[in-house]
Short mmCIF file of C-alpha atoms and ligand atoms in Angstrom, two decimals:
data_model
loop_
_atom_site.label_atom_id
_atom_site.label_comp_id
_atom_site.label_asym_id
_atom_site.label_seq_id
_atom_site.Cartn_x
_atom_site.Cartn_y
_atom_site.Cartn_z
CA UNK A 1 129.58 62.96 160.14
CA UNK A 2 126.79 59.98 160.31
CA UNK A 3 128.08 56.69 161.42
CA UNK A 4 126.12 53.39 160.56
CA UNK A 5 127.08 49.97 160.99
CA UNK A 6 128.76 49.68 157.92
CA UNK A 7 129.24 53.02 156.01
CA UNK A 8 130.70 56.59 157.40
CA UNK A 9 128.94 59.47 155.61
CA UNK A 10 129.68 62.91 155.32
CA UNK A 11 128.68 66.13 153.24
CA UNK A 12 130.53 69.59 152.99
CA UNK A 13 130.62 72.20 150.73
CA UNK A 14 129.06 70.24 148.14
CA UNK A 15 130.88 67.25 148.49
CA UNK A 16 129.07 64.20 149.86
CA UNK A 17 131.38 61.59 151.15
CA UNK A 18 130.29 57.31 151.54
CA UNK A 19 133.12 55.72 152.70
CA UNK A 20 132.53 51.71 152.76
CA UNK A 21 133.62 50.61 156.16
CA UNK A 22 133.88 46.87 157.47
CA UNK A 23 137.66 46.65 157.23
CA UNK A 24 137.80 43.17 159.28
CA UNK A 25 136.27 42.20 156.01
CA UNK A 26 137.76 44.60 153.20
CA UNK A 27 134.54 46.24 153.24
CA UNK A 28 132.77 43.36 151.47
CA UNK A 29 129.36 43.99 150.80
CA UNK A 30 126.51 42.18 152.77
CA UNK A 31 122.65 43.33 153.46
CA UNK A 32 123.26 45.57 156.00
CA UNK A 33 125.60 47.99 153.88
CA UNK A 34 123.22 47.57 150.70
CA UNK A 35 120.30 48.35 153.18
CA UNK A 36 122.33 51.32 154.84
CA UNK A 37 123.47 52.82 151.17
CA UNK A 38 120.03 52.35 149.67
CA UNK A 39 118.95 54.98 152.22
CA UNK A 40 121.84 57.34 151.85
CA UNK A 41 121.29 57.52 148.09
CA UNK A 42 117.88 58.08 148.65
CA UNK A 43 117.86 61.07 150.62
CA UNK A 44 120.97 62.36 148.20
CA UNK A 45 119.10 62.07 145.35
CA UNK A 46 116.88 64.42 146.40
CA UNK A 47 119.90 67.50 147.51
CA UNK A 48 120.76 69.49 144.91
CA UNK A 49 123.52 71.27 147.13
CA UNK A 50 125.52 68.31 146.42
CA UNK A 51 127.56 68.60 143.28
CA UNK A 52 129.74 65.83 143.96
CA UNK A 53 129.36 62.19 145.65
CA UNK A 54 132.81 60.19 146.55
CA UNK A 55 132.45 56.86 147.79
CA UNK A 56 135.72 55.10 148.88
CA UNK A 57 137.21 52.54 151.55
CA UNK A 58 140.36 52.21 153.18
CA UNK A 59 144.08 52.14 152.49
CA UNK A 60 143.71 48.50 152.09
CA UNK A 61 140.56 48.30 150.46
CA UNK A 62 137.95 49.88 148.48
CA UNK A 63 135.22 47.15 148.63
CA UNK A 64 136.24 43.27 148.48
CA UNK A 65 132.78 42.50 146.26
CA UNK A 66 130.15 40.57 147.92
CA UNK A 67 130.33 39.04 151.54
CA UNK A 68 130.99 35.52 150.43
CA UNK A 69 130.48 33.86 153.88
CA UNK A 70 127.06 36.07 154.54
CA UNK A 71 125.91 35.01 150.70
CA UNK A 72 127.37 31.75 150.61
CA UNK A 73 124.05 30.62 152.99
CA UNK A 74 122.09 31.34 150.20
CA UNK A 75 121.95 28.16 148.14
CA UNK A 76 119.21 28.74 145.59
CA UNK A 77 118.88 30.96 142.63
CA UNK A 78 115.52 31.84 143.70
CA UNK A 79 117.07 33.28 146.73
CA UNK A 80 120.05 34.76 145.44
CA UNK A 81 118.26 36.62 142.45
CA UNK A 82 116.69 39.57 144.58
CA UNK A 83 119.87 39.81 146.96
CA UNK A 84 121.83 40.53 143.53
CA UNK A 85 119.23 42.48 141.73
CA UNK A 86 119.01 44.92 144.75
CA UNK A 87 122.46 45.92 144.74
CA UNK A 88 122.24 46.08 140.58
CA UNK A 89 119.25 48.55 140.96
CA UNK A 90 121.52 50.31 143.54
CA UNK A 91 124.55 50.63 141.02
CA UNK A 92 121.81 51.71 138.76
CA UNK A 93 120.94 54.53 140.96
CA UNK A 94 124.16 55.71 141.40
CA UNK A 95 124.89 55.93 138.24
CA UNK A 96 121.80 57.79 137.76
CA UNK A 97 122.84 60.58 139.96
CA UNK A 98 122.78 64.35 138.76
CA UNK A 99 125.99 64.98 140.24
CA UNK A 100 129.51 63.62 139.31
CA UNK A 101 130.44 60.71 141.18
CA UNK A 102 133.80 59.50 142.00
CA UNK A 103 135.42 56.42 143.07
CA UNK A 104 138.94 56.45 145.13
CA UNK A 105 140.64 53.05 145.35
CA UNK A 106 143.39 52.63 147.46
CA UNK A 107 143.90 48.95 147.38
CA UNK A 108 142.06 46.78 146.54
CA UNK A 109 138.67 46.63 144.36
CA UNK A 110 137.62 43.14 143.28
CA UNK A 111 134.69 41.73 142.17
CA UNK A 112 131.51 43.79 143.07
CA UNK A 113 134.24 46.44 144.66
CA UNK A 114 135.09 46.78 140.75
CA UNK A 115 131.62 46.88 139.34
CA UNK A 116 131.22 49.77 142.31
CA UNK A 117 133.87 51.49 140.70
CA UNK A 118 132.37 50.99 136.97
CA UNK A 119 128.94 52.46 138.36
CA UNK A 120 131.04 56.12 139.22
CA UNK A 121 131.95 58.75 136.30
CA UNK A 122 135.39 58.97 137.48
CA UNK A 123 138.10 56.32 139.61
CA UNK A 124 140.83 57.88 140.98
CA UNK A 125 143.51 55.62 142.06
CA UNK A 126 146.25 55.38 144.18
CA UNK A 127 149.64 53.78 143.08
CA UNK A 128 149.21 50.78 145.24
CA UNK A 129 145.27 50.20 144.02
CA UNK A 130 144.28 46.69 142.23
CA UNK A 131 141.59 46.09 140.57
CA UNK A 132 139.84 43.07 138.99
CA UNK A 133 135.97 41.37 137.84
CA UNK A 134 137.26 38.19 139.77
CA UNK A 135 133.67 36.70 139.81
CA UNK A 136 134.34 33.86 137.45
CA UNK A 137 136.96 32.63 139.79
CA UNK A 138 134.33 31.38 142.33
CA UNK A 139 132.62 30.32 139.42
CA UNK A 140 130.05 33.21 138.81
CA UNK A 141 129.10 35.82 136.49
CA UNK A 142 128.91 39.61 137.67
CA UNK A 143 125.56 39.90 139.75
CA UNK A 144 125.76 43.84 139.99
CA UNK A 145 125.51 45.17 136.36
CA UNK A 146 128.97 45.47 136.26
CA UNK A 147 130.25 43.60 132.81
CA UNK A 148 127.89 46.11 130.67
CA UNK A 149 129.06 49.11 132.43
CA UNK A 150 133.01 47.85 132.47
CA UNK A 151 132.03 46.97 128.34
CA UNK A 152 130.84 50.14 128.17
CA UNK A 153 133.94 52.18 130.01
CA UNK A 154 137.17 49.64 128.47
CA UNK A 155 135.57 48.11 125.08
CA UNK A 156 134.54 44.74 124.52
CA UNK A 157 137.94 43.12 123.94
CA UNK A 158 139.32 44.21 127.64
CA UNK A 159 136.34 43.79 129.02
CA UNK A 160 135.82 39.91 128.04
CA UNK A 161 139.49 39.53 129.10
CA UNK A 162 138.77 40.99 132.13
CA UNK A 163 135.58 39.03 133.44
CA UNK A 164 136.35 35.98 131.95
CA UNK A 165 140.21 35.52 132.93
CA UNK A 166 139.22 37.36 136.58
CA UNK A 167 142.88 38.52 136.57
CA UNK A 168 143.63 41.76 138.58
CA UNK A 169 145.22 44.62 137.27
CA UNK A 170 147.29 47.57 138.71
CA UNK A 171 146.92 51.11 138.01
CA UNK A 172 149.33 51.61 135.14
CA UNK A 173 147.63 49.01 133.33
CA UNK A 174 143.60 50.06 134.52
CA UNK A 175 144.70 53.74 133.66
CA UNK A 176 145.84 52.59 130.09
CA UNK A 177 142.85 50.74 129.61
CA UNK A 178 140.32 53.79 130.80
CA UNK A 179 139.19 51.86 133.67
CA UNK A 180 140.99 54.25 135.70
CA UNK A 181 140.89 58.20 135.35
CA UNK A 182 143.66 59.79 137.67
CA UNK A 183 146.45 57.82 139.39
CA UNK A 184 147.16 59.49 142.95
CA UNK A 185 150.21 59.52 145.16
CA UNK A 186 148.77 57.19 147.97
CA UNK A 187 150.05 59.67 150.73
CA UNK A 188 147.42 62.22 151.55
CA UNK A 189 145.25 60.09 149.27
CA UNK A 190 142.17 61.69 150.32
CA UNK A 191 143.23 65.54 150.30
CA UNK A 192 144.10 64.81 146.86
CA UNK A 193 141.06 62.99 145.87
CA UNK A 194 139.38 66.48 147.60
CA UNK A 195 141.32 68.57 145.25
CA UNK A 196 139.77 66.90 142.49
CA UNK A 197 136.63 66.58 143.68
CA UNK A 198 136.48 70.86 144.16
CA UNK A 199 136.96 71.49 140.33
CA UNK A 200 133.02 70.22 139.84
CA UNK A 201 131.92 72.35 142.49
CA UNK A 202 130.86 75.46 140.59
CA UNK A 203 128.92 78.61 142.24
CA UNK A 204 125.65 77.14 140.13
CA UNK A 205 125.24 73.74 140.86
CA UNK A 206 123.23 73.72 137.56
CA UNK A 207 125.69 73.38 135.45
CA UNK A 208 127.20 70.15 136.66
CA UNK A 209 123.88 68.73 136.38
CA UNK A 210 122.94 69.69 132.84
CA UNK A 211 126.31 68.28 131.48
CA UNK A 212 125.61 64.53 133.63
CA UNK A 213 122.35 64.81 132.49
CA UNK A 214 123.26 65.05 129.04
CA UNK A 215 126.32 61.91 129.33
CA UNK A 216 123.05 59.99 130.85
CA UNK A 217 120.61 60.73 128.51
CA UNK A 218 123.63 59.84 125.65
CA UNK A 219 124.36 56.50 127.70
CA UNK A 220 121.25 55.42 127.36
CA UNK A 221 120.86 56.02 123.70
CA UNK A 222 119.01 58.77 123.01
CA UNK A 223 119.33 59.86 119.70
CA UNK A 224 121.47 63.09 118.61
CA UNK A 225 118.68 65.01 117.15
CA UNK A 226 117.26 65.15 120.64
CA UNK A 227 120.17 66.99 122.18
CA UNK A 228 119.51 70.56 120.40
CA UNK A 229 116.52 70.95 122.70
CA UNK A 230 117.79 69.44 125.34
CA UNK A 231 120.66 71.67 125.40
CA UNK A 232 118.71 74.66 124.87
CA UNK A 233 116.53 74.11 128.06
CA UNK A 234 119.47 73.39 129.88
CA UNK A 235 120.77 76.74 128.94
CA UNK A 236 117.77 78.74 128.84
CA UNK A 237 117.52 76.93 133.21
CA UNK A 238 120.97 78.37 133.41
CA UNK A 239 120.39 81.99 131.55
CA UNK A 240 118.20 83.46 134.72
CA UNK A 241 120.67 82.65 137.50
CA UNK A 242 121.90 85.10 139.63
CA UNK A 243 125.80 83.70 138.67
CA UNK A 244 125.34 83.86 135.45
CA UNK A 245 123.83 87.48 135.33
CA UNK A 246 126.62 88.85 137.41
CA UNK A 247 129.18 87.04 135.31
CA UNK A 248 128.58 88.96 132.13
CA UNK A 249 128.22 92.29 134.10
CA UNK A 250 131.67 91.16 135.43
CA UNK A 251 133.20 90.76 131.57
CA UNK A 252 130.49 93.95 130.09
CA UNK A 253 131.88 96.41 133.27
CA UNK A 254 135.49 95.39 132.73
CA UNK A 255 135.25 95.79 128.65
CA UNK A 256 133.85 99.53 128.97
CA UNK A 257 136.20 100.44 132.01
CA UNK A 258 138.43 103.18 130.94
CA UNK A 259 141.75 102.98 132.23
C1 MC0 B 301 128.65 39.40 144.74
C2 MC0 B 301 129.52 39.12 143.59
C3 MC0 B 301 129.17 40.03 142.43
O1 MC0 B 301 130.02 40.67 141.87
O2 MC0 B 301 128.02 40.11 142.01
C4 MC0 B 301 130.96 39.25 144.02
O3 MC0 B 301 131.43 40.30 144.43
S1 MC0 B 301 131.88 37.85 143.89
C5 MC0 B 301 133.49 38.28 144.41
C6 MC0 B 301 133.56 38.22 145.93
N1 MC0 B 301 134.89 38.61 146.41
C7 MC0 B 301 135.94 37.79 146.48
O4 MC0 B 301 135.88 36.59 146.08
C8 MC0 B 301 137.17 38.31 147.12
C9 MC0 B 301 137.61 37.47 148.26
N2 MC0 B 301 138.73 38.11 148.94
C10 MC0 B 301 139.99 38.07 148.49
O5 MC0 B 301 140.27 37.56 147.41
C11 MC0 B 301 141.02 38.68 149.37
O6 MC0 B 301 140.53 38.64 150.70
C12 MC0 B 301 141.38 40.13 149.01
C13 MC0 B 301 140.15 41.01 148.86
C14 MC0 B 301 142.18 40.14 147.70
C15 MC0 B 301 142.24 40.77 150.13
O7 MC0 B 301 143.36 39.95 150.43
P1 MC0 B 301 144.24 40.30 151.74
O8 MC0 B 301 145.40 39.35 151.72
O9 MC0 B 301 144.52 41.75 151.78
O10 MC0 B 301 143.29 40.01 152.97
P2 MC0 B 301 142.71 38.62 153.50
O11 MC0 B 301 142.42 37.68 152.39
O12 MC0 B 301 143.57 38.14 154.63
O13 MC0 B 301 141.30 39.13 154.06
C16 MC0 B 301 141.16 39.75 155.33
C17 MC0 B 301 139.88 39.22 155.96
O14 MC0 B 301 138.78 39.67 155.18
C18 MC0 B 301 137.98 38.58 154.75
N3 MC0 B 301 137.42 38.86 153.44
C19 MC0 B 301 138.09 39.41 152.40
N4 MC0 B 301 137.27 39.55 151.35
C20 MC0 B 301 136.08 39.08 151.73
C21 MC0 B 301 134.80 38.97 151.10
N5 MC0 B 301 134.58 39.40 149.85
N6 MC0 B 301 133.79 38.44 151.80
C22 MC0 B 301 133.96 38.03 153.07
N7 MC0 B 301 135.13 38.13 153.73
C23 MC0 B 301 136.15 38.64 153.07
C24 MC0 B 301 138.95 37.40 154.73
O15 MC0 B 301 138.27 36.19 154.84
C25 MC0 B 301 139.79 37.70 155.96
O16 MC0 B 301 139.11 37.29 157.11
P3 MC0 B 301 139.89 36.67 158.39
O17 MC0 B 301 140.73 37.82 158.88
O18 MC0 B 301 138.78 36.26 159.32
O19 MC0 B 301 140.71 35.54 157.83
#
């Protein structure tokens, strides 16, 4: 376990853990934590033992958004605009990574804690969870990325309602809208998120990998006609593995076994 000022990280068995951690403040976001997760995504970009990242909070919250008292001594746009871009090319990156990522809400994720959540492929959430773009009730816009990729995951129509009404939702409702994956019993909330998290963890962490890198490479519009090569090399990467050359010796040994 590594303990920084303002994140707890772990990694086992293929799972890496980020859990947000500045409770006196719901785990809002200020420079430090940006700083601090900007340097655990960079060396996890780089492990391919990892096959799964979770990030999540506390029973009371997930992330709060942005540190209003930290940012609200920032007064011009000049200065804002790099504090907000950083954590955008941050969401960016974790959406980018070539494992599955998963957000686990107990609580409450508003405002950036929400565009967080819309940066992960998966939000599991526990029964008590709320969640909500409540930006334009102070009067701004999201500063994270967050209204494309919440556009992207709940359509246009829920989306707009969303950011522009800033009303929070609970899980029944952010489940039926897609915004939410899995709703969890909130006792044992992280064994269960755990559970999950182990059916991505596959003897070849390959083919985890190939599959995010194709939902990326479709995200981001490349067109169909690329895919049949894509696929192939994925596949062909896969063909020499030890797993899968055991696997169909496995089926081919049991087939010609004579009982
Ligand atoms: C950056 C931007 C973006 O998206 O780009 C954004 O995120 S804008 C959106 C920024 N986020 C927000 O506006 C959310 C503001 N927070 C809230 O609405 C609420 O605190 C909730 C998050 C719903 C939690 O309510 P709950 O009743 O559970 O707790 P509470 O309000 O007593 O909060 C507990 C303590 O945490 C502090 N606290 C809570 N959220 C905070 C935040 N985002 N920044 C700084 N401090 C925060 C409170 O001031 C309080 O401090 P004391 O114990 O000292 O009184």
């Amino acid at each position: 376990m590594f303990i920084m000022n303002t994140l707890i990280t772990h990694k086992k068995d293929g799972i890496g853990w980020i859990q947000f951690h500045r409770p006196a403040v719901r785990n809002a976001v200020n420079q430090e934590m940006m700083a601090e997760l900007e340097h655990v995504i960079t060396e996890w970009e780089q492990d391919e033992t990892l096959q799964v990242v979770v990030l999540y909070g506390d029973e009371k919250a997930f992330v709060s958004g942005g540190d209003v008292e930290a940012f609200h001594q920032i007064h011009t746009k000049e200065e804002i605009y790099p504090v907000m871009k950083r954590m955008g090319d941050l969401l960016q990156r974790i959406s980018e990574l070539k494992c599955i990522t998963i957000a686990a809400v107990e609580g409450i994720a508003v405002g950036g804690g929400c565009e967080i959540v819309t940066s992960c492929d998966f939000c599991l959430a526990s029964k008590k969870a709320k969640l909500g773009m409540i930006q334009s009730r102070i009067a701004i816009t999201t500063g994270w990325g967050g209204a494309s990729r919440l556009m992207n995951k709940i359509g246009k129509p829920n989306a707009l309602k969303m950011l522009i009404t800033g009303e929070v939702i609970d899980v029944e409702r952010a489940k039926e809208m897609q915004l939410v994956d899995e709703v969890i019993e909130s006792s044992h909330f992280l064994e269960k998120v755990k559970v999950f998290a182990q059916q991505f963890v596959l003897p070849s962490p390959m083919i985890g990998r190939a599959y995010k890198e194709v939902a990326l490479a479709l995200e981001q519009g490349t067109p169909l006609s690329a895919f049949a090569k894509i696929e192939a090399i994925n596949c062909a990467d896969c063909w020499e593995a030890e797993e899968h050359v055991q696997a169909v010796e496995r089926f081919l040994a049991k087939r010609n076994k004579v009982d």
